[in-house]
């Protein structure tokens, strides 16, 4: 089973994301035709991608994730658009996280420690807090 740990978003946040997607879609016009937009109902903030996990491990992971994380509550604010990867043909269009990014990174680290304790190999790349807006099915550097 393919799993990830994520922060769920409020309906207000999802509506704001949908409005921003529509604004960008309108601004891009025909040039945005190869983008596949993430449905606002599926919007989330991924903390850790676990990948393929054996079904037998899921109840243990779920039990561990049902326990509180000892961090104070915090708010986040989106800030700016970006693309992954940083160079060449883009694959992902995202909204960045401005205010609250440090707290979000601390949360991601706490979740990553819990995941690693179950023997799940973590991605080697650094965590960059973002909300994925769309993905390119096929792209070229000029799409940037």
CSV table of N, CA and C in Angstrom, one decimal:
chain,number,residue,atom,x,y,z
A,1,UNK,N,0.8,-1.2,0.0
A,1,UNK,CA,0.0,0.0,0.0
A,1,UNK,C,0.9,1.2,0.0
A,2,UNK,N,0.6,2.2,-0.8
A,2,UNK,CA,1.4,3.4,-1.0
A,2,UNK,C,0.8,4.5,0.0
A,3,UNK,N,1.7,5.0,0.9
A,3,UNK,CA,1.3,5.9,2.0
A,3,UNK,C,2.1,7.1,2.1
A,4,UNK,N,1.5,8.1,2.7
A,4,UNK,CA,2.2,9.4,3.0
A,4,UNK,C,1.5,9.9,4.3
A,5,UNK,N,2.3,10.7,5.0
A,5,UNK,CA,1.8,11.4,6.2
A,5,UNK,C,1.6,12.9,5.8
A,6,UNK,N,0.5,13.5,6.2
A,6,UNK,CA,0.2,14.8,5.7
A,6,UNK,C,-0.6,15.6,6.7
A,7,UNK,N,-0.6,16.9,6.6
A,7,UNK,CA,-1.4,17.8,7.3
A,7,UNK,C,-2.7,18.0,6.5
A,8,UNK,N,-3.8,17.7,7.1
A,8,UNK,CA,-5.1,18.0,6.4
A,8,UNK,C,-5.4,19.5,6.4
A,9,UNK,N,-6.1,19.9,5.5
A,9,UNK,CA,-6.4,21.4,5.4
A,9,UNK,C,-7.9,21.7,5.7
A,10,UNK,N,-8.1,22.9,6.2
A,10,UNK,CA,-9.5,23.3,6.4
A,10,UNK,C,-10.3,23.5,5.1
A,11,UNK,N,-11.6,23.5,5.2
A,11,UNK,CA,-12.4,23.7,4.0
A,11,UNK,C,-12.1,25.2,3.5
A,12,UNK,N,-11.9,26.1,4.4
A,12,UNK,CA,-11.6,27.5,4.0
A,12,UNK,C,-10.3,27.5,3.2
A,13,UNK,N,-9.3,26.8,3.6
A,13,UNK,CA,-8.0,26.8,3.0
A,13,UNK,C,-8.1,26.1,1.6
A,14,UNK,N,-8.9,25.0,1.5
A,14,UNK,CA,-9.1,24.3,0.2
A,14,UNK,C,-9.8,25.3,-0.8
A,15,UNK,N,-10.8,26.1,-0.3
A,15,UNK,CA,-11.5,27.0,-1.2
A,15,UNK,C,-10.5,28.1,-1.7
A,16,UNK,N,-9.6,28.5,-0.8
A,16,UNK,CA,-8.6,29.5,-1.2
A,16,UNK,C,-7.6,28.9,-2.2
A,17,UNK,N,-7.3,27.7,-2.1
A,17,UNK,CA,-6.4,27.0,-3.0
A,17,UNK,C,-7.1,26.9,-4.4
A,18,UNK,N,-8.4,26.5,-4.4
A,18,UNK,CA,-9.1,26.4,-5.6
A,18,UNK,C,-9.2,27.7,-6.3
A,19,UNK,N,-9.4,28.8,-5.6
A,19,UNK,CA,-9.5,30.1,-6.2
A,19,UNK,C,-8.1,30.5,-6.8
A,20,UNK,N,-7.0,30.2,-6.1
A,20,UNK,CA,-5.7,30.5,-6.7
A,20,UNK,C,-5.4,29.6,-7.9
A,21,UNK,N,-5.8,28.4,-7.9
A,21,UNK,CA,-5.7,27.5,-9.1
A,21,UNK,C,-6.4,28.1,-10.3
A,22,UNK,N,-7.6,28.6,-10.0
A,22,UNK,CA,-8.4,29.2,-11.1
A,22,UNK,C,-7.8,30.5,-11.6
A,23,UNK,N,-7.2,31.3,-10.7
A,23,UNK,CA,-6.6,32.5,-11.1
A,23,UNK,C,-5.4,32.2,-12.0
A,24,UNK,N,-4.6,31.2,-11.6
A,24,UNK,CA,-3.4,30.8,-12.4
A,24,UNK,C,-3.8,30.2,-13.8
A,25,UNK,N,-4.8,29.3,-13.7
A,25,UNK,CA,-5.3,28.7,-14.9
A,25,UNK,C,-5.8,29.7,-15.9
A,26,UNK,N,-6.5,30.7,-15.5
A,26,UNK,CA,-7.0,31.8,-16.3
A,26,UNK,C,-5.8,32.6,-16.9
A,27,UNK,N,-4.8,32.9,-16.0
A,27,UNK,CA,-3.6,33.7,-16.5
A,27,UNK,C,-2.8,32.9,-17.5
A,28,UNK,N,-2.7,31.6,-17.3
A,28,UNK,CA,-1.9,30.8,-18.3
A,28,UNK,C,-2.6,30.6,-19.6
A,29,UNK,N,-3.9,30.5,-19.6
A,29,UNK,CA,-4.7,30.2,-20.8
A,29,UNK,C,-4.3,28.9,-21.4
A,30,UNK,N,-4.1,29.0,-22.7
A,30,UNK,CA,-3.7,27.8,-23.5
A,30,UNK,C,-2.3,27.2,-23.1
A,31,UNK,N,-1.4,28.1,-22.7
A,31,UNK,CA,-0.1,27.6,-22.3
A,31,UNK,C,-0.1,26.7,-21.1
A,32,UNK,N,-1.1,26.6,-20.3
A,32,UNK,CA,-1.2,25.8,-19.2
A,32,UNK,C,-1.9,24.4,-19.5
A,33,UNK,N,-2.1,24.1,-20.7
A,33,UNK,CA,-2.9,23.0,-21.1
A,33,UNK,C,-2.3,21.6,-20.7
A,34,UNK,N,-1.0,21.5,-20.5
A,34,UNK,CA,-0.5,20.2,-20.1
A,34,UNK,C,-0.4,20.0,-18.6
A,35,UNK,N,-0.9,21.0,-17.8
A,35,UNK,CA,-1.0,20.9,-16.3
A,35,UNK,C,-2.2,20.0,-15.9
A,36,UNK,N,-1.9,19.2,-15.0
A,36,UNK,CA,-3.0,18.4,-14.3
A,36,UNK,C,-3.2,18.9,-12.9
A,37,UNK,N,-4.3,19.5,-12.7
A,37,UNK,CA,-4.5,20.3,-11.5
A,37,UNK,C,-5.0,19.3,-10.4
A,38,UNK,N,-4.4,19.5,-9.2
A,38,UNK,CA,-4.8,18.8,-8.0
A,38,UNK,C,-6.2,19.3,-7.6
A,39,UNK,N,-7.2,18.4,-7.4
A,39,UNK,CA,-8.5,18.8,-7.0
A,39,UNK,C,-8.4,19.4,-5.6
A,40,UNK,N,-9.1,20.5,-5.3
A,40,UNK,CA,-9.0,21.1,-4.0
A,40,UNK,C,-9.4,20.2,-2.9
A,41,UNK,N,-10.3,19.2,-3.1
A,41,UNK,CA,-10.7,18.3,-2.1
A,41,UNK,C,-9.5,17.3,-1.8
A,42,UNK,N,-8.6,17.2,-2.7
A,42,UNK,CA,-7.4,16.3,-2.4
A,42,UNK,C,-6.2,17.1,-1.9
A,43,UNK,N,-6.3,18.4,-1.8
A,43,UNK,CA,-5.2,19.2,-1.4
A,43,UNK,C,-4.8,18.8,0.1
A,44,UNK,N,-3.5,18.7,0.3
A,44,UNK,CA,-2.9,18.4,1.6
A,44,UNK,C,-1.4,18.9,1.6
A,45,UNK,N,-0.9,18.9,2.8
A,45,UNK,CA,0.5,19.3,2.9
A,45,UNK,C,1.3,18.1,3.3
A,46,UNK,N,2.0,17.4,2.4
A,46,UNK,CA,2.7,16.2,2.7
A,46,UNK,C,3.9,16.5,3.6
A,47,UNK,N,4.0,15.7,4.7
A,47,UNK,CA,5.1,15.8,5.6
A,47,UNK,C,6.2,14.7,5.3
A,48,UNK,N,5.7,13.5,5.1
A,48,UNK,CA,6.6,12.4,4.8
A,48,UNK,C,6.0,11.4,3.8
A,49,UNK,N,6.7,11.1,2.8
A,49,UNK,CA,6.2,10.1,1.8
A,49,UNK,C,6.8,8.8,2.3
A,50,UNK,N,6.0,7.8,2.5
A,50,UNK,CA,6.4,6.5,3.0
A,50,UNK,C,6.6,5.5,1.8
A,51,UNK,N,5.9,5.8,0.7
A,51,UNK,CA,6.0,4.9,-0.4
A,51,UNK,C,5.2,3.6,-0.1
A,52,UNK,N,5.7,2.5,-0.8
A,52,UNK,CA,5.0,1.2,-0.6
A,52,UNK,C,5.3,0.7,0.8
A,53,UNK,N,4.2,0.4,1.5
A,53,UNK,CA,4.3,-0.1,2.9
A,53,UNK,C,3.5,-1.4,3.0
A,54,UNK,N,4.1,-2.4,3.6
A,54,UNK,CA,3.4,-3.7,3.7
A,54,UNK,C,2.1,-3.5,4.6
A,55,UNK,N,1.0,-4.1,4.1
A,55,UNK,CA,-0.3,-3.9,4.8
A,55,UNK,C,-0.2,-4.3,6.3
A,56,UNK,N,0.6,-5.2,6.7
A,56,UNK,CA,0.7,-5.6,8.1
A,56,UNK,C,1.3,-4.5,8.9
A,57,UNK,N,2.1,-3.6,8.4
A,57,UNK,CA,2.7,-2.5,9.1
A,57,UNK,C,1.7,-1.3,9.4
A,58,UNK,N,0.6,-1.3,8.6
A,58,UNK,CA,-0.3,-0.1,8.7
A,58,UNK,C,-0.9,0.1,10.0
A,59,UNK,N,-1.4,-1.0,10.7
A,59,UNK,CA,-2.0,-0.8,12.0
A,59,UNK,C,-1.0,-0.2,13.0
A,60,UNK,N,0.2,-0.7,13.0
A,60,UNK,CA,1.2,-0.1,13.9
A,60,UNK,C,1.5,1.3,13.6
A,61,UNK,N,1.6,1.7,12.4
A,61,UNK,CA,1.9,3.1,12.0
A,61,UNK,C,0.7,3.9,12.4
A,62,UNK,N,-0.5,3.4,12.2
A,62,UNK,CA,-1.7,4.2,12.5
A,62,UNK,C,-1.8,4.4,14.1
A,63,UNK,N,-1.5,3.4,14.8
A,63,UNK,CA,-1.4,3.6,16.3
A,63,UNK,C,-0.4,4.6,16.7
A,64,UNK,N,0.7,4.6,16.1
A,64,UNK,CA,1.8,5.5,16.5
A,64,UNK,C,1.4,7.0,16.1
A,65,UNK,N,0.7,7.1,14.9
A,65,UNK,CA,0.3,8.4,14.5
A,65,UNK,C,-0.9,9.0,15.2
A,66,UNK,N,-1.6,8.1,15.9
A,66,UNK,CA,-2.8,8.6,16.7
A,66,UNK,C,-2.3,9.2,18.0
A,67,UNK,N,-1.1,9.1,18.4
A,67,UNK,CA,-0.5,9.8,19.6
A,67,UNK,C,-0.1,11.2,19.3
A,68,UNK,N,-0.4,12.1,20.3
A,68,UNK,CA,0.0,13.5,20.1
A,68,UNK,C,1.4,13.7,19.8
A,69,UNK,N,1.8,14.8,19.2
A,69,UNK,CA,3.1,15.2,19.0
A,69,UNK,C,3.3,16.4,19.8
A,70,UNK,N,4.4,16.4,20.6
A,70,UNK,CA,4.6,17.4,21.6
A,70,UNK,C,5.2,18.7,21.0
A,71,UNK,N,4.3,19.4,20.2
A,71,UNK,CA,4.7,20.7,19.7
A,71,UNK,C,3.5,21.6,19.9
A,72,UNK,N,3.8,22.9,20.1
A,72,UNK,CA,2.7,23.8,20.3
A,72,UNK,C,1.9,24.1,19.0
A,73,UNK,N,0.6,24.4,19.1
A,73,UNK,CA,-0.1,24.7,17.9
A,73,UNK,C,0.5,25.9,17.1
A,74,UNK,N,0.3,25.9,15.8
A,74,UNK,CA,0.9,27.0,15.0
A,74,UNK,C,0.0,27.2,13.8
A,75,UNK,N,0.2,28.3,13.2
A,75,UNK,CA,-0.5,28.6,11.9
A,75,UNK,C,0.5,28.8,10.8
A,76,UNK,N,0.1,28.5,9.6
A,76,UNK,CA,0.9,28.7,8.5
A,76,UNK,C,0.3,29.7,7.5
A,77,UNK,N,1.1,30.3,6.7
A,77,UNK,CA,0.6,31.2,5.6
A,77,UNK,C,1.3,30.8,4.3
A,78,UNK,N,0.6,30.7,3.2
A,78,UNK,CA,1.2,30.5,1.9
A,78,UNK,C,2.0,31.7,1.5
A,79,UNK,N,3.0,31.5,0.7
A,79,UNK,CA,3.8,32.6,0.2
A,79,UNK,C,4.5,32.2,-1.1
A,80,UNK,N,4.1,32.7,-2.2
A,80,UNK,CA,4.7,32.6,-3.4
A,80,UNK,C,4.5,31.2,-4.2
A,81,UNK,N,4.7,31.3,-5.5
A,81,UNK,CA,4.7,30.1,-6.3
A,81,UNK,C,6.1,29.6,-6.6
A,82,UNK,N,6.1,28.3,-6.9
A,82,UNK,CA,7.4,27.8,-7.3
A,82,UNK,C,7.2,26.5,-8.1
A,83,UNK,N,8.3,25.9,-8.5
A,83,UNK,CA,8.3,24.7,-9.3
A,83,UNK,C,9.4,23.7,-8.9
A,84,UNK,N,9.1,22.5,-9.0
A,84,UNK,CA,10.1,21.4,-8.8
A,84,UNK,C,10.3,20.7,-10.1
A,85,UNK,N,11.4,20.3,-10.5
A,85,UNK,CA,12.7,20.7,-9.9
A,85,UNK,C,13.1,22.1,-10.1
A,86,UNK,N,14.1,22.6,-9.5
A,86,UNK,CA,14.5,24.0,-9.5
A,86,UNK,C,15.0,24.4,-10.9
A,87,UNK,N,15.5,23.4,-11.7
A,87,UNK,CA,16.0,23.7,-13.1
A,87,UNK,C,15.4,22.7,-14.0
A,88,UNK,N,15.5,23.1,-15.3
A,88,UNK,CA,15.0,22.2,-16.4
A,88,UNK,C,13.5,22.2,-16.5
A,89,UNK,N,13.0,21.1,-17.0
A,89,UNK,CA,11.6,20.9,-17.3
A,89,UNK,C,10.9,20.8,-15.9
A,90,UNK,N,9.9,21.6,-15.6
A,90,UNK,CA,9.2,21.5,-14.4
A,90,UNK,C,8.3,20.3,-14.3
A,91,UNK,N,8.1,19.7,-13.1
A,91,UNK,CA,7.1,18.6,-12.9
A,91,UNK,C,6.0,19.0,-12.0
A,92,UNK,N,6.3,19.9,-11.1
A,92,UNK,CA,5.3,20.3,-10.0
A,92,UNK,C,5.2,21.8,-9.9
A,93,UNK,N,4.0,22.3,-9.9
A,93,UNK,CA,3.7,23.7,-9.6
A,93,UNK,C,3.2,23.8,-8.2
A,94,UNK,N,3.8,24.6,-7.3
A,94,UNK,CA,3.4,24.6,-5.9
A,94,UNK,C,3.3,26.0,-5.3
A,95,UNK,N,2.5,26.1,-4.2
A,95,UNK,CA,2.5,27.3,-3.3
A,95,UNK,C,3.4,27.0,-2.2
A,96,UNK,N,4.3,28.0,-1.9
A,96,UNK,CA,5.2,27.8,-0.8
A,96,UNK,C,4.6,28.2,0.6
A,97,UNK,N,5.3,27.9,1.6
A,97,UNK,CA,4.8,28.2,3.0
A,97,UNK,C,5.8,29.3,3.5
A,98,UNK,N,5.2,30.4,3.9
A,98,UNK,CA,6.0,31.5,4.5
A,98,UNK,C,5.9,31.4,6.0
A,99,UNK,N,5.0,32.2,6.6
A,99,UNK,CA,4.9,32.2,8.1
A,99,UNK,C,4.6,30.7,8.6
A,100,UNK,N,5.2,30.3,9.6
A,100,UNK,CA,5.0,29.0,10.2
A,100,UNK,C,5.8,27.9,9.6
A,101,UNK,N,6.7,28.2,8.6
A,101,UNK,CA,7.5,27.2,8.0
A,101,UNK,C,8.4,26.5,8.9
A,102,UNK,N,9.0,27.2,9.9
A,102,UNK,CA,9.9,26.6,10.9
A,102,UNK,C,9.1,25.6,11.7
A,103,UNK,N,7.9,25.9,12.2
A,103,UNK,CA,7.1,25.0,13.0
A,103,UNK,C,6.7,23.8,12.2
A,104,UNK,N,6.4,24.0,10.9
A,104,UNK,CA,6.0,22.9,10.0
A,104,UNK,C,7.2,22.0,9.8
A,105,UNK,N,8.4,22.5,9.7
A,105,UNK,CA,9.6,21.7,9.5
A,105,UNK,C,9.8,20.9,10.8
A,106,UNK,N,9.6,21.5,12.0
A,106,UNK,CA,9.8,20.7,13.2
A,106,UNK,C,8.7,19.6,13.3
A,107,UNK,N,7.5,19.9,12.9
A,107,UNK,CA,6.5,18.8,12.8
A,107,UNK,C,6.9,17.7,11.9
A,108,UNK,N,7.4,18.1,10.7
A,108,UNK,CA,7.9,17.1,9.7
A,108,UNK,C,9.0,16.2,10.3
A,109,UNK,N,9.9,16.8,11.0
A,109,UNK,CA,11.0,16.0,11.6
A,109,UNK,C,10.5,15.0,12.7
A,110,UNK,N,9.5,15.5,13.5
A,110,UNK,CA,8.9,14.6,14.5
A,110,UNK,C,8.2,13.4,13.8
A,111,UNK,N,7.5,13.7,12.8
A,111,UNK,CA,6.8,12.6,12.0
A,111,UNK,C,7.8,11.7,11.4
A,112,UNK,N,8.9,12.2,10.8
A,112,UNK,CA,9.9,11.4,10.2
A,112,UNK,C,10.5,10.5,11.2
A,113,UNK,N,10.8,10.9,12.4
A,113,UNK,CA,11.3,10.1,13.4
A,113,UNK,C,10.4,8.9,13.7
A,114,UNK,N,9.1,9.2,13.8
A,114,UNK,CA,8.1,8.1,14.1
A,114,UNK,C,8.1,7.1,12.9
A,115,UNK,N,8.2,7.6,11.7
A,115,UNK,CA,8.2,6.7,10.5
A,115,UNK,C,9.4,5.8,10.5
A,116,UNK,N,10.6,6.5,10.7
A,116,UNK,CA,11.8,5.7,10.7
A,116,UNK,C,11.9,4.7,11.8
A,117,UNK,N,11.2,4.9,12.9
A,117,UNK,CA,11.2,3.9,14.0
A,117,UNK,C,10.5,2.6,13.6
A,118,UNK,N,9.7,2.7,12.5
A,118,UNK,CA,9.0,1.5,12.0
A,118,UNK,C,9.8,0.8,10.9
A,119,UNK,N,11.0,1.3,10.7
A,119,UNK,CA,11.9,0.7,9.6
A,119,UNK,C,11.6,1.1,8.2
A,120,UNK,N,10.8,2.2,8.1
A,120,UNK,CA,10.4,2.7,6.7
A,120,UNK,C,11.6,3.6,6.3
A,121,UNK,N,12.1,3.4,5.1
A,121,UNK,CA,13.2,4.2,4.6
A,121,UNK,C,12.6,5.5,4.2
A,122,UNK,N,13.2,6.6,4.6
A,122,UNK,CA,12.8,8.0,4.3
A,122,UNK,C,13.5,8.5,3.0
A,123,UNK,N,12.8,9.4,2.3
A,123,UNK,CA,13.4,10.1,1.2
A,123,UNK,C,14.7,10.8,1.6
A,124,UNK,N,15.7,10.8,0.8
A,124,UNK,CA,17.0,11.5,1.1
A,124,UNK,C,16.9,13.0,1.0
A,125,UNK,N,16.0,13.5,0.1
A,125,UNK,CA,16.0,14.9,-0.2
A,125,UNK,C,15.4,15.7,1.0
A,126,UNK,N,15.9,17.0,1.1
A,126,UNK,CA,15.4,17.9,2.2
A,126,UNK,C,13.9,18.1,2.0
A,127,UNK,N,13.3,18.4,3.2
A,127,UNK,CA,11.9,18.7,3.2
A,127,UNK,C,11.7,20.2,2.8
A,128,UNK,N,10.9,20.5,1.8
A,128,UNK,CA,10.5,21.9,1.4
A,128,UNK,C,9.0,22.0,1.5
A,129,UNK,N,8.5,22.6,2.6
A,129,UNK,CA,7.1,22.7,2.8
A,129,UNK,C,6.4,23.4,1.7
A,130,UNK,N,5.4,22.8,1.1
A,130,UNK,CA,4.6,23.4,-0.1
A,130,UNK,C,3.3,22.7,-0.2
A,131,UNK,N,2.4,23.3,-1.0
A,131,UNK,CA,1.1,22.7,-1.4
A,131,UNK,C,1.2,22.6,-2.9
A,132,UNK,N,1.1,21.3,-3.3
A,132,UNK,CA,1.1,21.1,-4.8
A,132,UNK,C,-0.2,21.6,-5.4
A,133,UNK,N,-0.1,22.4,-6.4
A,133,UNK,CA,-1.3,22.9,-7.1
A,133,UNK,C,-1.5,22.1,-8.4
A,134,UNK,N,-0.5,21.7,-9.1
A,134,UNK,CA,-0.6,21.0,-10.4
A,134,UNK,C,0.7,20.2,-10.7
A,135,UNK,N,0.5,19.3,-11.6
A,135,UNK,CA,1.7,18.5,-12.1
A,135,UNK,C,1.6,18.6,-13.6
A,136,UNK,N,2.8,18.6,-14.2
A,136,UNK,CA,2.9,18.5,-15.7
A,136,UNK,C,2.9,17.1,-16.1
A,137,UNK,N,2.1,16.7,-17.0
A,137,UNK,CA,2.1,15.4,-17.6
A,137,UNK,C,3.3,15.2,-18.4
A,138,UNK,N,3.6,16.2,-19.2
A,138,UNK,CA,4.9,16.3,-20.0
A,138,UNK,C,5.3,17.7,-20.0
A,139,UNK,N,6.5,18.0,-19.8
A,139,UNK,CA,7.0,19.4,-19.8
A,139,UNK,C,8.3,19.5,-20.5
A,140,UNK,N,8.7,20.7,-20.7
A,140,UNK,CA,10.0,21.1,-21.3
A,140,UNK,C,10.5,22.3,-20.5
A,141,UNK,N,11.8,22.6,-20.6
A,141,UNK,CA,12.3,23.7,-19.8
A,141,UNK,C,11.6,25.0,-20.2
A,142,UNK,N,11.1,25.2,-21.4
A,142,UNK,CA,10.4,26.4,-21.7
A,142,UNK,C,9.1,26.6,-21.0
A,143,UNK,N,8.5,25.6,-20.4
A,143,UNK,CA,7.3,25.7,-19.6
A,143,UNK,C,7.5,26.5,-18.3
A,144,UNK,N,8.7,26.6,-17.9
A,144,UNK,CA,9.1,27.3,-16.7
A,144,UNK,C,8.6,28.7,-16.8
